Amino acid sequence: MPSQDAFLHPNCFLWQAALCHSLKLLGPATAGQFSNLSSSCGKMHRFSFLSLSLAFITAICQMTSPQYYRPERRGLQNLLPTKATSQQNNATGPPLDPSIPVNSSCTALPFNKKTWQTLNLDKYLQSYPGGEHLTVAQYAATKGAPNFDCGVRSLCHAGQLCNPIPSPDWYILFAVQQWNIQINGMVSAITFAFNFVQATISRLLAAFFPAVDPSVAENFKLDFGVNGAFMMVSNTIILDILALFNSFQLGWNIFFNIINNLSVVGFSGIAGLLPIPKDPEREPFAVWSHLSDSMTVYEQKLIDGFSEFSEKVVQSGINSPNGLAGVLKNGTFMTPFEPIYLPAVEQSLKNVTTALYLVRFLRTMDAFVTIGSEVCHGNGKNGALDGDNVLSYCDPSGTMYNIVRVKKDKEERHFSNAFVIEEQFGFSTQFLTNASISCQQKYGGFEHFPYVNTTVPMDPASDCVINLPVCDCRDAAIRHKVKKHGVVKACREAGLPI
């Protein structure tokens, strides 16, 4: 992020930083096309123009650098003969530009909330003539910035104070610029996090649905069966040949016959009894495709939320509570935006989206939480069920909490390699069950949606990030039905979406 001095005196580094930041925001998926990237030097629409754009930026840098405005370089001074030559030829050339008087309003004030209050910009916005009908772009255009395009995937820049935007409007548009950078920074972080989580969840699917290759067992069965058949045929042929020279009653012929027949029986028996590994209950690729599609929709929903919010702000009247007057109130974005440290943000979002993925993954198997379905008399901790393939927890009071699933309308407690949920991803059964119970108790119903008004939780423990349906078997009516019909039917009749 450029320093405050860079904002006061735009130079080559500022322009390059703005362009590079735009490339990062657009991401690799849209690197081939710039549909909304704009700056004060125009719009660039195709990635193939990048080299030309950089060259153009370099030229602008040379013209906008402070050195360019030295008195001896103004006008056409450098393009005309020197003073001595001019005097010799009695040619004076055009006069130098007169000194430009310093305008106190063009002296930049500190970028902080105090400046916002000193300039009374809240009142300025609220009382701006016709502000209820002016969008951000229209307002900026009236101040000399016709290409001030803000929003998700767009970059708006206020430029330099008084060049051309005058004070105090420049401070307002500078704050809009900082707000826009923050919005796009969050969208970029969300995109990176979701891409990372998709790769992470593939490991979870590989653990829950290990690849099964039955071809080895099938080949063994085939080999044993074929060998048994060939031995039976070979035994018959050999005995027929031996019969031409010997009697079947000879002892070694009988022994040879018995051995061959036993071998045939053995090979054929092994071929018939050798088990073939069962196919996984769910095809991993199908599950992965379903989850990937779901999370793509979820990611887009978040980005759409930011887009709708930003669009509402920039299209509302500037003195509307939903417009600039509300967003920039009290100088919220007057301080230059500090770049988001993406690794830190992505780590938080990664944890949250991993939790969301895990819940969706469990729900594809009709998983749900049961409370008190059994007494804590197991071999696990505090009497919980024991084993690497179960998700069970008992609290100190002796109440058992299980995560189970529906299989053929029956309760199934086993999940293949369930231990990876805690060992690899850090989500204990206690956390998953307690978070789901808290969500259901606080909001009612089942599977409450965690994001409201595009608020992005940074903690997996936030409300309803974990939201498995909960069936409280301690309820007398449910317990009675559990004893009579089983857990699945009792919980279904209690309203669980299983």
GROMACS .gro file of N, CA and C in nm, residues 75-160:
model
  258
   75GLY      N    1   0.647   2.479  -1.995
   75GLY     CA    2   0.623   2.527  -2.130
   75GLY      C    3   0.700   2.447  -2.233
   76LEU      N    4   0.755   2.515  -2.333
   76LEU     CA    5   0.829   2.450  -2.441
   76LEU      C    6   0.978   2.476  -2.427
   77GLN      N    7   1.022   2.506  -2.303
   77GLN     CA    8   1.160   2.548  -2.281
   77GLN      C    9   1.260   2.451  -2.340
   78ASN      N   10   1.241   2.322  -2.314
   78ASN     CA   11   1.340   2.224  -2.357
   78ASN      C   12   1.334   2.194  -2.506
   79LEU      N   13   1.228   2.239  -2.571
   79LEU     CA   14   1.215   2.211  -2.714
   79LEU      C   15   1.267   2.325  -2.801
   80LEU      N   16   1.308   2.439  -2.739
   80LEU     CA   17   1.353   2.556  -2.813
   80LEU      C   18   1.502   2.577  -2.793
   81PRO      N   19   1.562   2.659  -2.873
   81PRO     CA   20   1.706   2.686  -2.857
   81PRO      C   21   1.735   2.746  -2.721
   82THR      N   22   1.859   2.737  -2.678
   82THR     CA   23   1.898   2.792  -2.548
   82THR      C   24   1.887   2.943  -2.551
   83LYS      N   25   1.899   3.002  -2.431
   83LYS     CA   26   1.882   3.147  -2.418
   83LYS      C   27   1.985   3.222  -2.501
   84ALA      N   28   2.110   3.172  -2.498
   84ALA     CA   29   2.216   3.240  -2.573
   84ALA      C   30   2.187   3.238  -2.721
   85THR      N   31   2.145   3.124  -2.771
   85THR     CA   32   2.114   3.112  -2.913
   85THR      C   33   1.996   3.200  -2.950
   86SER      N   34   1.897   3.209  -2.859
   86SER     CA   35   1.779   3.291  -2.886
   86SER      C   36   1.818   3.437  -2.896
   87GLN      N   37   1.905   3.481  -2.803
   87GLN     CA   38   1.945   3.620  -2.807
   87GLN      C   39   2.023   3.650  -2.936
   88GLN      N   40   2.105   3.549  -2.975
   88GLN     CA   41   2.185   3.569  -3.094
   88GLN      C   42   2.097   3.584  -3.217
   89ASN      N   43   1.985   3.513  -3.220
   89ASN     CA   44   1.896   3.517  -3.336
   89ASN      C   45   1.779   3.611  -3.314
   90ASN      N   46   1.784   3.690  -3.204
   90ASN     CA   47   1.676   3.782  -3.170
   90ASN      C   48   1.541   3.712  -3.160
   91ALA      N   49   1.544   3.583  -3.114
   91ALA     CA   50   1.419   3.506  -3.096
   91ALA      C   51   1.404   3.477  -2.948
   92THR      N   52   1.298   3.526  -2.890
   92THR     CA   53   1.280   3.510  -2.745
   92THR      C   54   1.198   3.388  -2.709
   93GLY      N   55   1.112   3.339  -2.798
   93GLY     CA   56   1.027   3.224  -2.766
   93GLY      C   57   0.917   3.264  -2.670
   94PRO      N   58   0.828   3.170  -2.638
   94PRO     CA   59   0.718   3.202  -2.547
   94PRO      C   60   0.769   3.225  -2.406
   95PRO      N   61   0.705   3.312  -2.331
   95PRO     CA   62   0.751   3.340  -2.194
   95PRO      C   63   0.723   3.221  -2.103
   96LEU      N   64   0.798   3.214  -1.993
   96LEU     CA   65   0.773   3.111  -1.893
   96LEU      C   66   0.638   3.134  -1.828
   97ASP      N   67   0.578   3.021  -1.780
   97ASP     CA   68   0.450   3.034  -1.710
   97ASP      C   69   0.468   3.117  -1.585
   98PRO      N   70   0.372   3.204  -1.555
   98PRO     CA   71   0.382   3.281  -1.430
   98PRO      C   72   0.372   3.188  -1.311
   99SER      N   73   0.425   3.232  -1.200
   99SER     CA   74   0.418   3.151  -1.078
   99SER      C   75   0.274   3.128  -1.038
  100ILE      N   76   0.242   3.000  -1.005
  100ILE     CA   77   0.105   2.964  -0.967
  100ILE      C   78   0.086   2.994  -0.819
  101PRO      N   79  -0.011   3.077  -0.784
  101PRO     CA   80  -0.031   3.107  -0.642
  101PRO      C   81  -0.071   2.982  -0.566
  102VAL      N   82  -0.022   2.970  -0.445
  102VAL     CA   83  -0.052   2.854  -0.362
  102VAL      C   84  -0.192   2.867  -0.305
  103ASN      N   85  -0.275   2.766  -0.327
  103ASN     CA   86  -0.411   2.763  -0.273
  103ASN      C   87  -0.408   2.683  -0.143
  104SER      N   88  -0.445   2.747  -0.035
  104SER     CA   89  -0.436   2.680   0.095
  104SER      C   90  -0.525   2.556   0.101
  105SER      N   91  -0.636   2.555   0.026
  105SER     CA   92  -0.725   2.440   0.029
  105SER      C   93  -0.663   2.319  -0.040
  106CYS      N   94  -0.557   2.340  -0.117
  106CYS     CA   95  -0.490   2.230  -0.185
  106CYS      C   96  -0.371   2.177  -0.107
  107THR      N   97  -0.353   2.225   0.012
  107THR     CA   98  -0.251   2.170   0.101
  107THR      C   99  -0.314   2.057   0.180
  108ALA      N  100  -0.264   1.938   0.160
  108ALA     CA  101  -0.327   1.819   0.218
  108ALA      C  102  -0.322   1.822   0.370
  109LEU      N  103  -0.433   1.785   0.430
  109LEU     CA  104  -0.442   1.770   0.575
  109LEU      C  105  -0.417   1.625   0.612
  110PRO      N  106  -0.390   1.598   0.738
  110PRO     CA  107  -0.365   1.459   0.780
  110PRO      C  108  -0.484   1.368   0.748
  111PHE      N  109  -0.454   1.245   0.713
  111PHE     CA  110  -0.559   1.148   0.681
  111PHE      C  111  -0.604   1.080   0.810
  112ASN      N  112  -0.698   1.141   0.878
  112ASN     CA  113  -0.752   1.082   1.000
  112ASN      C  114  -0.893   1.134   1.024
  113LYS      N  115  -0.958   1.080   1.125
  113LYS     CA  116  -1.096   1.118   1.155
  113LYS      C  117  -1.106   1.263   1.201
  114LYS      N  118  -1.001   1.314   1.261
  114LYS     CA  119  -1.005   1.453   1.307
  114LYS      C  120  -1.019   1.548   1.190
  115THR      N  121  -0.950   1.519   1.081
  115THR     CA  122  -0.963   1.602   0.961
  115THR      C  123  -1.106   1.598   0.909
  116TRP      N  124  -1.164   1.480   0.910
  116TRP     CA  125  -1.304   1.465   0.867
  116TRP      C  126  -1.396   1.553   0.952
  117GLN      N  127  -1.372   1.554   1.081
  117GLN     CA  128  -1.455   1.634   1.172
  117GLN      C  129  -1.426   1.783   1.155
  118THR      N  130  -1.298   1.815   1.134
  118THR     CA  131  -1.260   1.956   1.116
  118THR      C  132  -1.328   2.015   0.992
  119LEU      N  133  -1.333   1.938   0.887
  119LEU     CA  134  -1.398   1.984   0.763
  119LEU      C  135  -1.549   1.968   0.767
  120ASN      N  136  -1.599   1.906   0.875
  120ASN     CA  137  -1.744   1.887   0.894
  120ASN      C  138  -1.806   1.818   0.771
  121LEU      N  139  -1.743   1.708   0.730
  121LEU     CA  140  -1.783   1.643   0.606
  121LEU      C  141  -1.914   1.565   0.620
  122ASP      N  142  -1.949   1.523   0.740
  122ASP     CA  143  -2.079   1.457   0.758
  122ASP      C  144  -2.192   1.553   0.721
  123LYS      N  145  -2.185   1.674   0.774
  123LYS     CA  146  -2.288   1.774   0.744
  123LYS      C  147  -2.281   1.816   0.597
  124TYR      N  148  -2.159   1.823   0.544
  124TYR     CA  149  -2.141   1.861   0.404
  124TYR      C  150  -2.213   1.762   0.312
  125LEU      N  151  -2.198   1.633   0.341
  125LEU     CA  152  -2.264   1.531   0.260
  125LEU      C  153  -2.416   1.536   0.277
  126GLN      N  154  -2.460   1.547   0.402
  126GLN     CA  155  -2.604   1.543   0.430
  126GLN      C  156  -2.678   1.661   0.369
  127SER      N  157  -2.610   1.774   0.360
  127SER     CA  158  -2.676   1.895   0.308
  127SER      C  159  -2.635   1.928   0.165
  128TYR      N  160  -2.568   1.835   0.098
  128TYR     CA  161  -2.522   1.862  -0.038
  128TYR      C  162  -2.643   1.881  -0.130
  129PRO      N  163  -2.646   1.989  -0.206
  129PRO     CA  164  -2.763   2.018  -0.291
  129PRO      C  165  -2.791   1.905  -0.391
  130GLY      N  166  -2.912   1.852  -0.387
  130GLY     CA  167  -2.950   1.745  -0.478
  130GLY      C  168  -2.883   1.612  -0.450
  131GLY      N  169  -2.823   1.600  -0.332
  131GLY     CA  170  -2.749   1.478  -0.300
  131GLY      C  171  -2.833   1.353  -0.294
  132GLU      N  172  -2.963   1.370  -0.269
  132GLU     CA  173  -3.049   1.251  -0.263
  132GLU      C  174  -3.066   1.186  -0.399
  133HIS      N  175  -3.032   1.258  -0.507
  133HIS     CA  176  -3.047   1.204  -0.642
  133HIS      C  177  -2.913   1.180  -0.711
  134LEU      N  178  -2.803   1.209  -0.643
  134LEU     CA  179  -2.671   1.195  -0.702
  134LEU      C  180  -2.606   1.063  -0.660
  135THR      N  181  -2.571   0.979  -0.756
  135THR     CA  182  -2.495   0.859  -0.723
  135THR      C  183  -2.348   0.897  -0.703
  136VAL      N  184  -2.269   0.803  -0.657
  136VAL     CA  185  -2.127   0.830  -0.635
  136VAL      C  186  -2.059   0.871  -0.765
  137ALA      N  187  -2.085   0.798  -0.872
  137ALA     CA  188  -2.022   0.829  -1.001
  137ALA      C  189  -2.064   0.966  -1.052
  138GLN      N  190  -2.192   1.000  -1.036
  138GLN     CA  191  -2.240   1.130  -1.081
  138GLN      C  192  -2.179   1.243  -0.998
  139TYR      N  193  -2.170   1.220  -0.869
  139TYR     CA  194  -2.109   1.319  -0.779
  139TYR      C  195  -1.962   1.341  -0.816
  140ALA      N  196  -1.889   1.230  -0.840
  140ALA     CA  197  -1.748   1.243  -0.877
  140ALA      C  198  -1.732   1.313  -1.011
  141ALA      N  199  -1.823   1.285  -1.104
  141ALA     CA  200  -1.814   1.347  -1.237
  141ALA      C  201  -1.829   1.499  -1.228
  142THR      N  202  -1.913   1.546  -1.137
  142THR     CA  203  -1.931   1.691  -1.122
  142THR      C  204  -1.807   1.756  -1.064
  143LYS      N  205  -1.717   1.676  -1.008
  143LYS     CA  206  -1.594   1.729  -0.949
  143LYS      C  207  -1.472   1.704  -1.037
  144GLY      N  208  -1.497   1.658  -1.160
  144GLY     CA  209  -1.386   1.640  -1.253
  144GLY      C  210  -1.331   1.499  -1.261
  145ALA      N  211  -1.403   1.402  -1.207
  145ALA     CA  212  -1.358   1.262  -1.213
  145ALA      C  213  -1.466   1.177  -1.279
  146PRO      N  214  -1.476   1.179  -1.411
  146PRO     CA  215  -1.586   1.110  -1.480
  146PRO      C  216  -1.576   0.958  -1.479
  147ASN      N  217  -1.459   0.903  -1.448
  147ASN     CA  218  -1.440   0.757  -1.451
  147ASN      C  219  -1.424   0.699  -1.312
  148PHE      N  220  -1.488   0.757  -1.215
  148PHE     CA  221  -1.477   0.709  -1.077
  148PHE      C  222  -1.575   0.593  -1.058
  149ASP      N  223  -1.528   0.474  -1.091
  149ASP     CA  224  -1.612   0.354  -1.093
  149ASP      C  225  -1.575   0.264  -0.976
  150CYS      N  226  -1.664   0.253  -0.877
  150CYS     CA  227  -1.637   0.174  -0.756
  150CYS      C  228  -1.726   0.051  -0.752
  151GLY      N  229  -1.685  -0.046  -0.673
  151GLY     CA  230  -1.763  -0.168  -0.655
  151GLY      C  231  -1.672  -0.290  -0.657
  152VAL      N  232  -1.732  -0.407  -0.641
  152VAL     CA  233  -1.656  -0.531  -0.644
  152VAL      C  234  -1.595  -0.550  -0.783
  153ARG      N  235  -1.466  -0.583  -0.785
  153ARG     CA  236  -1.389  -0.603  -0.907
  153ARG      C  237  -1.366  -0.473  -0.983
  154SER      N  238  -1.388  -0.359  -0.918
  154SER     CA  239  -1.362  -0.230  -0.980
  154SER      C  240  -1.266  -0.151  -0.892
  155LEU      N  241  -1.190  -0.064  -0.956
  155LEU     CA  242  -1.092   0.016  -0.883
  155LEU      C  243  -1.118   0.163  -0.910
  156CYS      N  244  -1.155   0.236  -0.806
  156CYS     CA  245  -1.175   0.380  -0.820
  156CYS      C  246  -1.065   0.452  -0.744
  157HIS      N  247  -1.013   0.559  -0.803
  157HIS     CA  248  -0.900   0.630  -0.745
  157HIS      C  249  -0.927   0.779  -0.748
  158ALA      N  250  -0.905   0.844  -0.635
  158ALA     CA  251  -0.934   0.986  -0.623
  158ALA      C  252  -0.825   1.074  -0.681
  159GLY      N  253  -0.711   1.016  -0.714
  159GLY     CA  254  -0.603   1.096  -0.770
  159GLY      C  255  -0.538   1.186  -0.667
  160GLN      N  256  -0.485   1.299  -0.714
  160GLN     CA  257  -0.414   1.394  -0.629
  160GLN      C  258  -0.506   1.510  -0.591
   0.00000   0.00000   0.00000
